[in-house]
Amino acid sequence: MSRVMSTFFQPDLLTGKVAFVTGGGSGIGRAIVQRFLEHGADVVIASRNLARLEQAAAELSAATGRRCLAVQADVREPEQIEAAVDRALAELGRIDILVNNAAGNFLAPAAALSYKGFATVHAIDTLGTFNVSKAVFARWLQRNGGVIINISATLQYTGTPFQVHAGSAKAAVDAMTRHLAVEWGAARIRVNAIAPGPIDDTEGMKRLAPGDLKDKLARQIPLGRFGRADEIAQTALFLASDAASYVTGAIFVVDGGAWLTGQRLDM
Ligand code: NAP
Ligand code: COA
């Protein structure tokens, strides 16, 4: 997982840059962090589970020779986020790239979902994305420009069953991507989103496609397979780099064509 992999991009693509990645200690976030480190960036990873973050940071630093700093913070708590951003700036001096990847999800029929269950997912995905964007904007991006990448989803495109909480939260993230791209363009900030399809070996897939649902789902994907976390990381690398210098307000679907077939989790 943490070995240096071959790359399609110049290895110095992000040299001199610092990234702040929420939920960077696991799954898709971790794959993005690894690619950023391999391409010369230093990276701060922030989430709730400090032990897991520190282990990931140690492994990724050892594999890439770059600095990876673990900072504990809950994206629902603005004060914790502000403290984490202050620490990142104190230790690494800048934040050029923000990846809002932290999220929470589970399968639940709307009728059985508690009020708190709905609110919790919105608090992590939607409010969390706003909280971190605002804190990094005020402390660095407003004066220096940079890049924000929101990790969204495709659930909201079709009204996926048992996903009213996550789908509506990610729809808000998509809207926020466009609003902030417009408002912050003048500050030389590009704001884009990536909408992953089903990505193998991730917590998200374990929760949303348990058991034989997974095989049924795979058969509906035009490219005939699940995605790999590194395929999301490659897209993030492109969007973070100057190769995407005129791309803002865009939502990149990286799903093997899955949502076009109306993938259904309740088959
Ligand atoms: P994951 O490994 O569970 O990643 C979620 C991360 O968010 C974890 O590292 C978690 O770390 C962090 N997190 C959760 N709540 C948090 C909070 N309140 N404050 C700070 N950090 C928090 O799952 P994943 O599957 O890789 O998902 C990553 C992203 O991809 C999510 O945005 C998800 O919606 C999106 N996505 C995934 C798939 C898929 O197939 N996997 C498909 C579409 C979209 P802590 O527990 O340490 O807080
Ligand atoms: N089905 C229905 N409701 C659920 C649920 C499930 N599987 N899991 C949690 N909830 C509800 C809880 O019942 C609770 O509501 P209640 O008090 O009315 O019963 C509410 O959600 C909050 O749960 P809690 O466990 O207190 O929240 P938390 O803040 O500790 O954790 C979660 C947030 C629930 C999203 C947790 O699953 C999490 O931390 N996820 C992060 C990893 C993840 O989801 N990865 C995949 C990303 S796609």
Coordinates of N, CA and C in Angstrom, one line a residue, residues 37-247:
L37 N 2.4 13.0 -1.5 CA 3.8 12.9 -1.0 C 4.7 12.5 -2.1
E38 N 4.3 11.5 -2.8 CA 5.2 10.9 -3.9 C 5.6 12.0 -4.9
H39 N 4.7 13.0 -5.0 CA 5.0 14.1 -6.0 C 5.5 15.4 -5.4
G40 N 6.1 15.2 -4.2 CA 6.9 16.3 -3.7 C 6.2 17.2 -2.6
A41 N 4.9 17.0 -2.4 CA 4.3 17.8 -1.4 C 4.6 17.3 0.1
D42 N 4.4 18.2 1.0 CA 4.3 17.8 2.4 C 2.8 17.8 2.8
V43 N 2.3 17.0 3.7 CA 0.9 16.8 3.9 C 0.5 16.7 5.4
V44 N -0.5 17.5 5.7 CA -1.1 17.3 7.1 C -2.4 16.5 6.9
I45 N -2.5 15.5 7.8 CA -3.7 14.7 7.8 C -4.5 14.9 9.1
A46 N -5.8 15.1 9.0 CA -6.6 15.5 10.1 C -7.8 14.7 10.2
S47 N -8.1 14.1 11.4 CA -9.3 13.4 11.7 C -9.4 13.1 13.2
R48 N -10.4 12.2 13.6 CA -10.6 12.0 15.0 C -9.6 11.0 15.6
N49 N -9.3 10.0 14.9 CA -8.5 8.8 15.5 C -7.0 9.1 15.3
L50 N -6.5 9.7 16.4 CA -5.1 10.1 16.3 C -4.1 8.9 16.2
A51 N -4.4 7.8 16.8 CA -3.5 6.7 16.7 C -3.4 6.2 15.3
R52 N -4.5 6.1 14.6 CA -4.5 5.7 13.2 C -3.8 6.7 12.3
L53 N -4.1 8.0 12.6 CA -3.4 9.0 11.8 C -1.9 9.0 11.9
E54 N -1.5 8.8 13.2 CA 0.0 8.8 13.4 C 0.7 7.6 12.8
Q55 N 0.0 6.4 12.8 CA 0.5 5.3 12.1 C 0.6 5.5 10.6
A56 N -0.4 6.0 10.1 CA -0.4 6.3 8.6 C 0.7 7.3 8.3
A57 N 0.8 8.4 9.1 CA 1.8 9.4 8.8 C 3.2 8.8 8.8
A58 N 3.5 7.9 9.8 CA 4.8 7.3 9.9 C 5.1 6.5 8.7
E59 N 4.1 5.6 8.3 CA 4.3 4.7 7.2 C 4.5 5.5 5.9
L60 N 3.7 6.5 5.7 CA 3.7 7.3 4.4 C 5.0 8.1 4.4
S61 N 5.4 8.7 5.5 CA 6.7 9.4 5.5 C 7.9 8.5 5.2
A62 N 7.8 7.3 5.8 CA 9.0 6.4 5.6 C 9.0 5.9 4.1
A63 N 7.8 5.8 3.5 CA 7.8 5.3 2.1 C 8.1 6.3 1.1
T64 N 8.0 7.6 1.4 CA 8.1 8.7 0.4 C 9.2 9.6 0.7
G65 N 9.7 9.7 2.0 CA 10.7 10.6 2.4 C 10.2 12.0 2.6
R66 N 8.9 12.2 2.5 CA 8.3 13.6 2.7 C 7.7 13.7 4.1
R67 N 7.4 14.9 4.5 CA 6.8 15.1 5.8 C 5.3 14.9 5.8
C68 N 4.8 14.1 6.7 CA 3.4 13.9 6.8 C 3.1 14.1 8.3
L69 N 2.3 15.1 8.6 CA 2.0 15.5 10.0 C 0.5 15.1 10.4
A70 N 0.4 14.4 11.5 CA -0.9 13.9 11.9 C -1.5 14.9 13.0
V71 N -2.7 15.4 12.8 CA -3.3 16.3 13.7 C -4.7 15.8 14.0
Q72 N -5.1 15.8 15.3 CA -6.4 15.3 15.6 C -7.4 16.5 15.5
A73 N -8.5 16.2 14.9 CA -9.6 17.2 14.8 C -10.9 16.6 14.3
D74 N -12.0 17.0 14.8 CA -13.3 16.6 14.3 C -13.8 17.7 13.4
V75 N -14.1 17.4 12.2 CA -14.5 18.5 11.2 C -15.8 19.2 11.6
R76 N -16.6 18.5 12.6 CA -17.8 19.1 13.0 C -17.6 20.3 14.0
E77 N -16.3 20.4 14.5 CA -16.0 21.3 15.6 C -15.1 22.4 15.1
P78 N -15.7 23.6 14.7 CA -14.9 24.7 14.1 C -13.6 25.0 14.9
E79 N -13.7 25.0 16.3 CA -12.5 25.4 17.1 C -11.4 24.3 16.9
Q80 N -11.8 23.1 16.8 CA -10.7 22.0 16.6 C -10.1 22.2 15.2
I81 N -10.9 22.5 14.3 CA -10.4 22.7 12.9 C -9.5 23.9 12.8
E82 N -9.9 25.0 13.5 CA -9.1 26.2 13.5 C -7.7 25.9 14.1
A83 N -7.8 25.2 15.2 CA -6.5 24.8 15.9 C -5.6 23.9 15.0
A84 N -6.3 23.0 14.3 CA -5.5 22.1 13.4 C -4.9 22.9 12.3
V85 N -5.6 23.8 11.7 CA -5.1 24.7 10.6 C -3.9 25.5 11.2
D86 N -4.1 26.1 12.3 CA -3.0 26.9 12.9 C -1.8 26.1 13.1
R87 N -2.0 24.9 13.6 CA -0.8 24.0 13.8 C -0.1 23.6 12.5
A88 N -0.9 23.3 11.5 CA -0.4 23.0 10.2 C 0.5 24.2 9.7
L89 N 0.0 25.4 9.8 CA 0.7 26.6 9.3 C 1.9 26.8 10.1
A90 N 1.8 26.6 11.5 CA 3.0 26.8 12.3 C 4.1 25.8 12.0
E91 N 3.8 24.6 11.6 CA 4.8 23.6 11.4 C 5.2 23.5 9.9
L92 N 4.3 23.8 9.0 CA 4.7 23.6 7.6 C 4.6 24.9 6.8
G93 N 4.1 25.9 7.4 CA 4.3 27.3 6.8 C 3.3 27.7 5.8
R94 N 2.5 26.8 5.2 CA 1.6 27.2 4.1 C 0.6 26.0 3.9
I95 N -0.5 26.3 3.3 CA -1.5 25.3 2.9 C -2.0 25.7 1.5
D96 N -1.4 25.0 0.5 CA -1.8 25.3 -0.9 C -3.0 24.5 -1.4
I97 N -3.2 23.3 -0.8 CA -4.2 22.4 -1.3 C -5.0 21.9 -0.1
L98 N -6.3 22.0 -0.2 CA -7.2 21.4 0.8 C -8.0 20.3 0.2
V99 N -8.0 19.2 0.8 CA -8.9 18.1 0.3 C -9.9 17.8 1.4
N100 N -11.2 18.1 1.2 CA -12.3 17.8 2.1 C -12.7 16.4 1.8
N101 N -12.2 15.4 2.5 CA -12.4 14.0 2.2 C -13.2 13.3 3.4
A102 N -13.2 13.9 4.6 CA -13.8 13.2 5.7 C -15.3 13.1 5.5
A103 N -15.9 12.0 5.8 CA -17.3 11.7 5.7 C -17.8 10.6 6.6
G104 N -19.1 10.5 6.8 CA -19.6 9.4 7.5 C -20.8 8.9 6.7
N105 N -21.0 7.5 6.7 CA -22.1 7.0 6.0 C -22.5 5.6 6.5
F106 N -23.7 5.2 6.3 CA -24.2 3.8 6.6 C -25.5 3.7 5.8
L107 N -25.9 2.4 5.6 CA -27.1 2.2 4.9 C -28.3 2.3 5.9
A108 N -29.3 3.1 5.6 CA -30.4 3.2 6.5 C -31.7 3.6 5.8
P109 N -32.7 2.9 5.8 CA -34.0 3.4 5.2 C -34.4 4.7 5.9
A110 N -34.9 5.6 5.1 CA -35.3 6.9 5.6 C -36.2 6.8 6.8
A111 N -37.2 5.9 6.8 CA -38.2 5.8 7.8 C -37.5 5.3 9.2
A112 N -36.4 4.6 9.1 CA -35.8 4.0 10.3 C -34.6 4.9 10.8
L113 N -34.3 5.9 10.0 CA -33.2 6.8 10.3 C -33.6 7.8 11.4
S114 N -32.8 7.8 12.5 CA -33.2 8.8 13.5 C -32.9 10.2 13.1
Y115 N -33.5 11.2 13.8 CA -33.2 12.6 13.4 C -31.7 12.8 13.6
K116 N -31.1 12.3 14.7 CA -29.7 12.5 14.9 C -28.8 11.8 13.9
G117 N -29.3 10.7 13.4 CA -28.5 10.0 12.4 C -28.4 10.8 11.1
F118 N -29.5 11.4 10.7 CA -29.5 12.3 9.5 C -28.6 13.5 9.8
A119 N -28.8 14.1 10.9 CA -28.0 15.3 11.2 C -26.5 15.0 11.3
T120 N -26.2 13.9 11.9 CA -24.7 13.5 12.0 C -24.0 13.5 10.7
V121 N -24.6 12.8 9.7 CA -24.0 12.7 8.4 C -23.9 14.1 7.7
H122 N -24.9 14.9 7.9 CA -24.8 16.3 7.3 C -23.8 17.1 8.1
A123 N -23.7 16.9 9.4 CA -22.7 17.6 10.1 C -21.2 17.3 9.7
I124 N -21.0 16.0 9.4 CA -19.6 15.6 9.0 C -19.4 16.1 7.5
D125 N -20.3 15.6 6.6 CA -20.0 15.8 5.2 C -20.2 17.3 4.8
T126 N -21.3 17.9 5.1 CA -21.6 19.2 4.6 C -21.1 20.3 5.5
L127 N -21.4 20.3 6.8 CA -20.9 21.4 7.6 C -19.4 21.2 7.7
G128 N -18.9 20.0 7.8 CA -17.4 19.7 7.9 C -16.7 20.3 6.7
T129 N -17.2 20.1 5.5 CA -16.6 20.7 4.3 C -16.6 22.2 4.4
F130 N -17.7 22.8 4.9 CA -17.7 24.3 5.0 C -16.7 24.7 6.1
N131 N -16.8 24.1 7.2 CA -15.9 24.5 8.4 C -14.4 24.5 8.0
V132 N -14.0 23.5 7.3 CA -12.6 23.4 7.0 C -12.2 24.4 5.9
S133 N -13.1 24.5 4.9 CA -12.8 25.4 3.8 C -12.7 26.8 4.4
K134 N -13.6 27.2 5.2 CA -13.6 28.6 5.8 C -12.4 28.8 6.6
A135 N -12.0 27.9 7.4 CA -10.8 28.1 8.3 C -9.5 28.2 7.5
V136 N -9.4 27.4 6.4 CA -8.2 27.4 5.6 C -8.2 28.7 4.7
F137 N -9.4 29.1 4.3 CA -9.5 30.3 3.5 C -9.0 31.5 4.3
A138 N -9.6 31.6 5.5 CA -9.3 32.8 6.4 C -7.8 32.9 6.7
R139 N -7.2 31.7 7.0 CA -5.8 31.7 7.5 C -4.8 31.7 6.4
W140 N -5.1 31.2 5.2 CA -4.1 31.1 4.2 C -4.6 31.5 2.7
L141 N -5.6 30.7 2.3 CA -6.0 30.8 0.9 C -6.4 32.2 0.4
Q142 N -7.1 32.9 1.3 CA -7.6 34.2 0.9 C -6.5 35.1 0.4
R143 N -5.3 35.1 1.0 CA -4.2 35.9 0.7 C -3.3 35.3 -0.3
N144 N -3.3 34.0 -0.4 CA -2.2 33.3 -1.2 C -2.8 32.5 -2.4
G145 N -4.1 32.3 -2.5 CA -4.6 31.4 -3.5 C -4.4 30.0 -3.2
G146 N -4.9 29.1 -4.0 CA -4.7 27.7 -3.8 C -5.8 26.9 -4.4
V147 N -5.9 25.7 -3.9 CA -6.8 24.7 -4.5 C -7.6 24.0 -3.4
I148 N -9.0 23.8 -3.7 CA -9.8 23.0 -2.8 C -10.4 21.9 -3.6
I149 N -10.3 20.7 -3.1 CA -10.9 19.5 -3.7 C -11.8 18.9 -2.7
N150 N -13.1 18.8 -3.1 CA -14.1 18.2 -2.2 C -14.4 16.7 -2.7
I151 N -14.4 15.8 -1.8 CA -14.7 14.4 -2.2 C -16.2 14.2 -2.1
S152 N -16.9 14.1 -3.2 CA -18.3 14.0 -3.2 C -18.7 12.5 -3.4
A153 N -19.8 12.3 -4.2 CA -20.3 10.9 -4.5 C -21.2 11.0 -5.7
T154 N -21.8 9.9 -6.1 CA -22.7 9.9 -7.2 C -24.1 9.5 -6.7
L155 N -24.3 9.2 -5.4 CA -25.5 8.7 -4.9 C -26.7 9.6 -5.2
Q156 N -26.4 10.9 -5.1 CA -27.4 12.0 -5.2 C -27.9 12.2 -6.6
Y157 N -27.3 11.6 -7.6 CA -27.7 11.7 -9.0 C -29.0 11.0 -9.3
T158 N -29.2 9.9 -8.6 CA -30.3 9.0 -8.9 C -31.3 8.7 -7.8
G159 N -31.1 9.3 -6.6 CA -32.0 9.0 -5.5 C -31.8 7.6 -5.0
T160 N -30.6 7.2 -4.7 CA -30.2 5.9 -4.2 C -31.0 5.5 -2.9
P161 N -31.6 4.4 -2.9 CA -32.3 4.0 -1.7 C -31.4 3.8 -0.5
F162 N -31.9 4.1 0.7 CA -31.2 4.0 2.0 C -30.1 5.0 2.1
Q163 N -30.1 6.0 1.3 CA -29.0 7.0 1.3 C -29.5 8.4 1.3
V164 N -30.7 8.7 1.9 CA -31.2 10.1 1.9 C -30.3 11.0 2.6
H165 N -29.7 10.5 3.7 CA -28.8 11.3 4.5 C -27.5 11.7 3.8
A166 N -26.8 10.7 3.2 CA -25.5 10.9 2.6 C -25.7 11.6 1.2
G167 N -26.8 11.2 0.5 CA -27.0 11.7 -0.9 C -27.3 13.2 -0.8
S168 N -28.2 13.6 0.2 CA -28.5 15.0 0.3 C -27.3 15.8 0.9
A169 N -26.5 15.2 1.7 CA -25.3 15.9 2.2 C -24.3 16.1 1.1
K170 N -24.1 15.1 0.2 CA -23.2 15.3 -0.9 C -23.7 16.2 -2.0
A171 N -25.1 16.2 -2.1 CA -25.6 17.2 -3.1 C -25.3 18.6 -2.6
A172 N -25.3 18.8 -1.3 CA -24.9 20.2 -0.8 C -23.5 20.4 -1.0
V173 N -22.7 19.4 -0.9 CA -21.2 19.5 -1.1 C -21.0 20.0 -2.6
D174 N -21.7 19.3 -3.5 CA -21.6 19.7 -4.9 C -22.0 21.2 -5.1
A175 N -23.1 21.6 -4.5 CA -23.5 23.0 -4.6 C -22.5 23.9 -4.0
M176 N -21.9 23.5 -2.9 CA -20.9 24.4 -2.2 C -19.6 24.5 -3.1
T177 N -19.3 23.4 -3.8 CA -18.2 23.5 -4.7 C -18.4 24.6 -5.7
R178 N -19.6 24.7 -6.3 CA -19.9 25.7 -7.3 C -19.9 27.1 -6.7
H179 N -20.6 27.2 -5.6 CA -20.7 28.5 -4.9 C -19.3 29.1 -4.6
L180 N -18.5 28.3 -4.0 CA -17.2 28.8 -3.5 C -16.3 29.0 -4.7
A181 N -16.4 28.2 -5.8 CA -15.6 28.4 -7.0 C -15.9 29.8 -7.5
V182 N -17.2 30.2 -7.5 CA -17.6 31.5 -8.0 C -17.1 32.6 -7.0
E183 N -17.3 32.5 -5.7 CA -17.0 33.5 -4.8 C -15.5 33.7 -4.6
W184 N -14.7 32.6 -4.7 CA -13.3 32.7 -4.4 C -12.4 32.6 -5.6
G185 N -13.0 32.6 -6.8 CA -12.2 32.7 -8.0 C -11.3 33.9 -8.0
A186 N -11.8 35.0 -7.6 CA -11.0 36.3 -7.6 C -9.8 36.2 -6.7
A187 N -9.9 35.4 -5.7 CA -8.7 35.2 -4.8 C -7.8 34.1 -5.3
R188 N -7.9 33.7 -6.6 CA -7.1 32.7 -7.2 C -7.2 31.3 -6.5
I189 N -8.4 31.0 -6.1 CA -8.6 29.7 -5.5 C -9.5 28.9 -6.5
R190 N -9.1 27.7 -6.8 CA -9.9 26.8 -7.6 C -10.6 25.8 -6.7
V191 N -11.9 25.7 -6.9 CA -12.6 24.7 -6.1 C -13.3 23.7 -7.0
N192 N -12.9 22.5 -6.8 CA -13.5 21.4 -7.6 C -13.9 20.2 -6.7
A193 N -14.6 19.3 -7.3 CA -15.0 18.1 -6.6 C -14.7 16.8 -7.4
I194 N -14.5 15.7 -6.7 CA -14.4 14.4 -7.3 C -15.5 13.6 -6.8
A195 N -16.2 12.9 -7.7 CA -17.3 12.1 -7.3 C -16.9 10.6 -7.6
P196 N -16.4 9.9 -6.6 CA -16.0 8.5 -6.8 C -17.2 7.6 -6.9
G197 N -17.1 6.6 -7.7 CA -18.1 5.5 -7.7 C -17.6 4.5 -6.7
P198 N -18.1 3.2 -6.8 CA -17.7 2.3 -5.8 C -16.2 1.9 -5.8
I199 N -15.5 2.2 -4.7 CA -14.1 2.0 -4.7 C -13.8 0.8 -3.8
D200 N -13.1 -0.2 -4.4 CA -12.8 -1.5 -3.7 C -11.9 -1.2 -2.4
D201 N -12.0 -2.1 -1.5 CA -11.2 -2.1 -0.3 C -11.3 -0.8 0.5
T202 N -12.4 -0.3 0.6 CA -12.6 1.0 1.4 C -13.7 0.7 2.4
E203 N -13.7 1.6 3.4 CA -14.8 1.5 4.4 C -16.1 1.8 3.8
G204 N -16.1 2.8 2.9 CA -17.4 3.1 2.2 C -18.0 1.9 1.5
M205 N -17.2 1.2 0.8 CA -17.8 0.0 0.1 C -18.2 -1.1 1.0
K206 N -17.5 -1.2 2.1 CA -17.8 -2.3 3.1 C -19.2 -1.9 3.7
R207 N -19.5 -0.7 3.9 CA -20.7 -0.3 4.5 C -21.9 -0.3 3.5
L208 N -21.6 0.1 2.3 CA -22.7 0.3 1.3 C -23.0 -0.9 0.4
A209 N -22.0 -1.8 0.3 CA -22.3 -2.9 -0.6 C -21.8 -4.2 0.1
P210 N -22.4 -4.6 1.2 CA -22.0 -5.8 1.9 C -22.4 -7.0 1.2
G211 N -21.6 -8.1 1.5 CA -21.9 -9.5 1.0 C -22.1 -9.6 -0.5
D212 N -23.1 -10.3 -1.0 CA -23.2 -10.6 -2.4 C -23.8 -9.4 -3.2
L213 N -24.2 -8.3 -2.5 CA -24.6 -7.1 -3.1 C -23.4 -6.6 -4.0
K214 N -22.2 -6.8 -3.5 CA -21.0 -6.3 -4.2 C -20.9 -6.9 -5.6
D215 N -21.1 -8.2 -5.7 CA -21.0 -8.8 -7.0 C -22.0 -8.4 -8.0
K216 N -23.3 -8.2 -7.4 CA -24.4 -7.7 -8.3 C -24.1 -6.3 -8.8
L217 N -23.5 -5.5 -7.9 CA -23.2 -4.1 -8.2 C -22.1 -4.1 -9.3
A218 N -21.1 -4.9 -9.2 CA -20.0 -4.9 -10.1 C -20.5 -5.2 -11.5
R219 N -21.5 -6.1 -11.7 CA -22.0 -6.4 -13.0 C -22.7 -5.3 -13.7
Q220 N -23.1 -4.3 -12.9 CA -23.8 -3.1 -13.6 C -22.8 -2.0 -14.0
I221 N -21.6 -2.1 -13.7 CA -20.6 -1.1 -14.0 C -20.1 -1.2 -15.4
P222 N -20.3 -0.2 -16.2 CA -19.8 -0.3 -17.6 C -18.4 -0.8 -17.8
L223 N -17.5 -0.3 -16.9 CA -16.1 -0.8 -17.0 C -15.9 -2.1 -16.4
G224 N -16.9 -2.7 -15.8 CA -16.9 -4.1 -15.3 C -16.1 -4.4 -14.1
R225 N -15.8 -3.3 -13.3 CA -15.1 -3.6 -12.1 C -15.3 -2.4 -11.1
F226 N -14.9 -2.6 -9.9 CA -14.8 -1.5 -8.9 C -13.6 -0.6 -9.2
G227 N -13.6 0.6 -8.7 CA -12.5 1.4 -8.8 C -11.4 1.1 -7.7
R228 N -10.3 1.7 -7.9 CA -9.2 1.6 -6.9 C -9.0 3.0 -6.3
A229 N -8.7 3.0 -5.0 CA -8.5 4.3 -4.4 C -7.4 5.1 -5.1
D230 N -6.4 4.5 -5.7 CA -5.4 5.2 -6.4 C -6.0 5.9 -7.6
E231 N -7.1 5.4 -8.2 CA -7.6 6.1 -9.4 C -8.3 7.4 -9.0
I232 N -8.8 7.5 -7.7 CA -9.3 8.8 -7.2 C -8.1 9.7 -6.9
A233 N -7.0 9.1 -6.4 CA -5.8 9.9 -6.1 C -5.2 10.5 -7.3
Q234 N -5.2 9.8 -8.4 CA -4.6 10.3 -9.7 C -5.4 11.5 -10.1
T235 N -6.8 11.5 -10.0 CA -7.6 12.6 -10.4 C -7.3 13.8 -9.4
A236 N -7.2 13.5 -8.1 CA -6.9 14.6 -7.2 C -5.5 15.2 -7.5
L237 N -4.6 14.4 -7.9 CA -3.2 14.9 -8.3 C -3.4 15.9 -9.5
F238 N -4.1 15.5 -10.5 CA -4.3 16.4 -11.6 C -5.0 17.7 -11.2
L239 N -6.1 17.6 -10.4 CA -6.8 18.8 -10.0 C -6.0 19.7 -9.1
A240 N -5.1 19.1 -8.3 CA -4.2 19.9 -7.4 C -3.1 20.6 -8.2
S241 N -2.8 20.1 -9.3 CA -1.6 20.6 -10.0 C -2.0 21.8 -11.0
D242 N -0.9 22.4 -11.5 CA -1.1 23.5 -12.5 C -1.7 23.0 -13.8
A243 N -1.6 21.7 -14.0 CA -2.2 21.1 -15.2 C -3.7 21.4 -15.3
A244 N -4.3 21.7 -14.1 CA -5.7 22.0 -14.1 C -6.0 23.5 -13.8
S245 N -5.0 24.3 -14.2 CA -5.0 25.7 -13.8 C -6.3 26.5 -14.3
Y246 N -7.0 26.0 -15.2 CA -8.2 26.7 -15.7 C -9.5 25.9 -15.3
V247 N -9.4 25.0 -14.4 CA -10.5 24.1 -14.0 C -11.0 24.6 -12.7

